[in-house]
Amino acid sequence: MKHLKLISLVVLLLAVCEHGSSQNLKLNDLEYFEAQGVNILVYNNLFTGGFNDEKNAGIEMIHHGVRTAQGGAVRLSSTPEQWDLVPAISSRKVDHESKSIESVLRYEDFDFDSRVVVTAKGNAVEISVYLDKPIPAALEGKAGFNLEFLPSKYWGKTFLMDGHSNLFPRYVVGNTITRPNSEKLKQFKGYVTSDDRGTGRFIDPLPLETGHTIILAPDEPERLVKITSHDADLMLFDGRVLAQNGWFVVRSLLPAGKTGKVLTWTVEPNAIKNWVREPNIGFSQVGYLPSQQKVSVIELDKKDKPLSKASIYKIEEDGKTSEVFSGNIIAWGDYYKYHYVKFDFSSVNAPGIYYIQYGNIRTNNFLIESNIYDKITDATSDIWIPIHMNHISVNEGYRMWHGEPFKESYLQAPPNTDHFDLHAQGPSTDTKYEPMETIPGLNIGGFFDAGDFDIETGSNIFVVQNFVQTWEYFKPLRDQTFVDEKQRYVDLHRPDGTPDVLQYIEHGTLNLVAQAEIIGHMAQTLSNSVLDNYHHLGDAASITDGLPYNPNLGPYEVAQDGKSSGVKDDMWAFTSRNPNLDLRAAATFAGASRALKGYNDELSERALVQSKRLLKEAAELLVNQPQNEGRRGEGSADVATNLQLYITTGEQQYVDKFQELIWKALERKVSSNILTAFHAIPYMDASFKEKLRPYVVKYKEYIDELEKDNPYGVPIHLGNWAGSGDVVSFGTTICFANRHFPNIVEASHAFKTTNWLFGCHPYHNYSLVATIGAVRPKEVFYGNNRADFSFIPGNVAPGILFRQPDHFENYDDWPFLWGQNEGTIGGIGGNTNYLIFGSAFKNLVR
Ligand SMILES: [Ca+2]
Ligand SMILES: [Ca+2]
Ligand SMILES: [Ca+2]
């Protein structure tokens, strides 16, 4: 007995030691610091140019499963904004022996290098900044070390600065001063994020508190972090004072005139003892058809021990619940950070209200019913899409979503202009308009691009194409929207006798035809000319003053007749001619002309005229511009364009070109090109379909491969914009594959897309489509109402964003990360693509 006791004491001691050491941060093989419940990443994700500061880079902390801190770096302001300068990480050295990561941060504009060394010290990291040369004079009092904390995880919680207690504010009520613009550092490419209203001064936030030790959230163990610096003041700022997407910033200035180790912080995140992340039980929030396969994918902490069984409970009419099914948990395996198991409850097929019980976790309720998918596109078609109609007012009940935007039309963008939304005006205007001259008449029709308000011509072409395709394949007669182009007024939930999709085709075509007629070809974009109204949040009609810019007036001055102003707020038309864009427009105009015939004959005719003209001119331009030859016919869009041109004109040259391109494209990548081939089937002879068959077999192999790639069996995109769009395309492709080749591709695969979109995915189990999902859709999206922490119904979020090296996330209390929460109108991830998927899927279910 004594002997036994001794052994158990040793076991106990070992367990204690192991537990104690598990709280120490280790530098793991993925090159970040790790303890159970704490990950500290050191430039695993880098700051990028272009849209800059997406709050996704720098030194980051994933604290009990949530990425709560990022942006750790030498920064040049107290509360860096999206277009403030970011450092390049010119080197990064990982030293497992000394448990440290050393990086060089460089600001090219100031020839300024600093070295940031992060070293594990027990349960903390020490962050030190080294300088070989003193900071440049221009950066004295400006260069500092910052670390940013996610407001939605800290507001309402407390912090202690040198023992003095305080609350993180729910909303910013700022302490700011203004200083002369001469003291402000340049922003990215010289852009300016705010309009100083002629004061010549910029806003400089003051710290909420200053001290040497800050303890964040001592009242919330999951969020508790202690930061200490003996050699510098720690200041706490609220970045929301300058921009709604700002974070709480802890900052220390770097000392002037010093070299060597100039700053040291100790950052000690609390790790909850024996913390294990709660299982994420993925299932379709929209529910299931009685007959369909029903599989929950459960995401588990690798330290979690999977249970052997889970249950389904039914909710009866009297409110009582009873277990109706208990089934085995089947292991799938590891995928990045977590372990995945599956729970198949397909045998539960009686209509009713249910929930899943896994251990002591009870999910919210879901339905099994034959009509659950009937309404999956209604919010998108009735609400999201009309709210994104430009150059028109949109009303809903008592609420005006927006007034009529951009009444002053657009100015000709001057030559050689770079644009913050990734466009450029080339060396000439390619139009009859003088630089900065108003181009009247462009303020008609079209759709807002996304969370911003510009007309992206390329994506508006997709949009009209998608509507035409929806109309021609599915003829949706749904009419819930009043659209009056003469009144320039849209009223939601007011049927007007015309199918809404036809009105959306009309609205999109009106802008594209106006571009072709007025400019002579397609503009790249109609977009903001100044950054300070590009990030606009609020009514689109208030982005500009509605008055054309008059250079004879002073800044902010309005002409006596009230018809022009000196405010430089007019949007610009970027008009460099791109014959490939013109070709795509020509194809789309032809489709729009077909759809509009009998509804708006005049517009149908104008679209056809422009289609023929652009087709002819673009073809000539492409022949005469050898530099374009390489581009022509290379991309997937060109394959689709040639198909559309053939459908429209019936001309042999287009079908020849299409035939030449499609097989090459399928050889290159079957998964991204086969949908175009399916769309061709009705227009080709039987041999085309036969020739396609082996590629469909290959596509089926791709579908099967995905089952091994990840536990959800869908294509998971790991880029900077999350991949709902790919999952939607995947579902659409399956629907059409099943339509043409039912013996090769079974309809059941299409449910992988609905499952993913409606809740069966990593990180959380909320539906990624705003308001779709009986009980728990996501609550916040990056729409143009994001400052209200809200959503526009029917929006599809890009969703589950991957952060290097192993983290998936989707914030549902913080809308401002576009890569996870924005919705777009066209393009790959566009909500009009979801309309096609939903229509095709409902057809398949029927
Ligand atoms: Ca845009
Ligand atoms: Ca209507
Ligand atoms: Ca104006």
XYZ file of C-alpha atoms and ligand atoms in Angstrom, residues 51 421 423 449-450 452-456 525 527 534 822, ligand 1:
15
model
C -5.592 48.716 -48.851
C -9.174 51.449 -55.052
C -7.412 51.644 -60.566
C -19.600 47.720 -55.674
C -19.623 46.453 -52.087
C -18.111 51.131 -50.786
C -20.180 53.112 -53.267
C -18.277 53.152 -56.542
C -19.357 51.672 -59.849
C -16.854 48.968 -60.698
C -14.640 52.547 -62.745
C -15.086 56.130 -58.261
C -14.080 56.884 -50.176
C -17.868 42.412 -46.642
Ca -14.749 49.507 -54.897
